[in-house]
Short mmCIF file of C-alpha atoms in Angstrom, two decimals:
data_model
loop_
_atom_site.label_atom_id
_atom_site.label_comp_id
_atom_site.label_asym_id
_atom_site.label_seq_id
_atom_site.Cartn_x
_atom_site.Cartn_y
_atom_site.Cartn_z
CA MET A 1 93.49 123.72 125.91
CA LEU A 2 91.36 121.47 123.26
CA LYS A 3 88.35 122.42 121.56
CA PHE A 4 86.28 119.80 119.74
CA ASN A 5 83.83 121.42 117.08
CA ASP A 6 81.93 118.89 117.06
CA THR A 7 80.71 118.32 120.48
CA ASN A 8 81.21 121.13 121.57
CA ASP A 9 83.51 119.91 124.22
CA ILE A 10 86.72 121.88 126.41
CA PHE A 11 89.37 119.79 127.76
CA THR A 12 92.61 121.24 128.92
CA LEU A 13 95.72 119.33 129.45
CA ASN A 14 98.66 120.33 131.80
CA PHE A 15 102.05 118.79 131.56
CA ARG A 16 104.01 118.58 134.97
CA ARG A 17 107.30 116.92 135.76
CA GLY A 18 106.13 114.67 132.91
CA ILE A 19 102.77 113.76 134.20
CA LEU A 20 100.02 114.88 132.20
CA GLU A 21 97.01 116.02 134.17
CA LEU A 22 93.51 116.43 132.35
CA GLY A 23 90.72 118.90 132.97
CA TYR A 24 87.49 119.46 132.05
CA ASN A 25 87.47 123.59 132.90
CA LYS A 26 88.30 126.15 130.50
CA ILE A 27 91.18 128.50 131.64
CA ASP A 28 92.14 132.00 129.90
CA ASP A 29 95.79 131.63 129.81
CA ALA A 30 96.57 128.83 127.68
CA ASP A 31 99.80 128.60 125.85
CA LEU A 32 98.07 126.44 122.98
CA ILE A 33 94.73 126.37 122.42
CA ILE A 34 93.87 123.72 119.46
CA GLU A 35 90.33 123.71 118.04
CA THR A 36 89.72 120.47 115.79
CA ASN A 37 86.73 117.49 115.60
CA GLN A 38 87.66 114.27 117.95
CA HIS A 39 88.10 111.90 114.71
CA GLU A 40 90.86 114.27 113.35
CA LEU A 41 93.05 114.47 116.98
CA LYS A 42 92.53 110.71 117.77
CA GLU A 43 93.94 109.85 114.29
CA ILE A 44 96.72 112.09 115.30
CA LEU A 45 97.57 110.34 118.65
CA VAL A 46 97.12 106.91 117.84
CA GLY A 47 99.59 107.83 114.70
CA LEU A 48 97.39 107.01 111.87
CA LYS A 49 98.64 110.84 110.31
CA ASN A 50 102.37 112.01 109.62
CA ILE A 51 103.67 115.24 110.04
CA ALA A 52 102.88 116.04 106.57
CA GLU A 53 98.93 115.74 107.39
CA ILE A 54 98.94 117.55 110.07
CA SER A 55 100.58 119.93 108.59
CA LEU A 56 98.06 119.84 105.84
CA ALA A 57 95.07 119.86 108.54
CA MET A 58 96.12 123.02 110.41
CA THR A 59 96.99 124.56 106.36
CA ASN A 60 93.21 123.67 105.21
CA GLY A 61 91.33 124.88 108.39
CA SER A 62 90.65 121.74 110.14
CA ILE A 63 93.08 122.16 112.90
CA LYS A 64 93.14 125.56 114.34
CA VAL A 65 96.23 126.38 116.70
CA GLU A 66 96.37 129.89 118.54
CA GLY A 67 99.93 130.18 120.42
CA GLY A 68 102.34 128.50 117.60
CA LYS A 69 101.83 125.64 115.59
CA LEU A 70 104.79 124.47 115.78
CA LYS A 71 104.49 124.75 119.58
CA PHE A 72 101.51 122.29 118.76
CA LEU A 73 103.63 119.93 116.53
CA LYS A 74 106.57 119.53 119.76
CA THR A 75 103.44 118.96 122.28
CA LEU A 76 102.75 116.01 120.40
CA GLY A 77 105.88 114.53 120.41
CA TYR A 78 104.81 113.84 124.00
CA PHE A 79 102.61 111.04 122.87
CA THR A 80 105.24 109.07 121.00
CA ASP A 81 108.01 106.98 121.70
#
């Protein structure tokens, strides 16, 4: 689940059989909950931030992760070649 603290929007991403499904409903049993702002996530998804910068963002609080930081980093791997 993605929570954007700059817009108060919540999105869910569901990976199933190699397909990503985007939803707009909050779910209570999400494996990962990521809270950040839209700009930060966009920079990550387009490859403007490397693993060190993402780790720093998780350390300084600009990205908050519930459910495991390593699981979040692994999930980001779905968005790369």
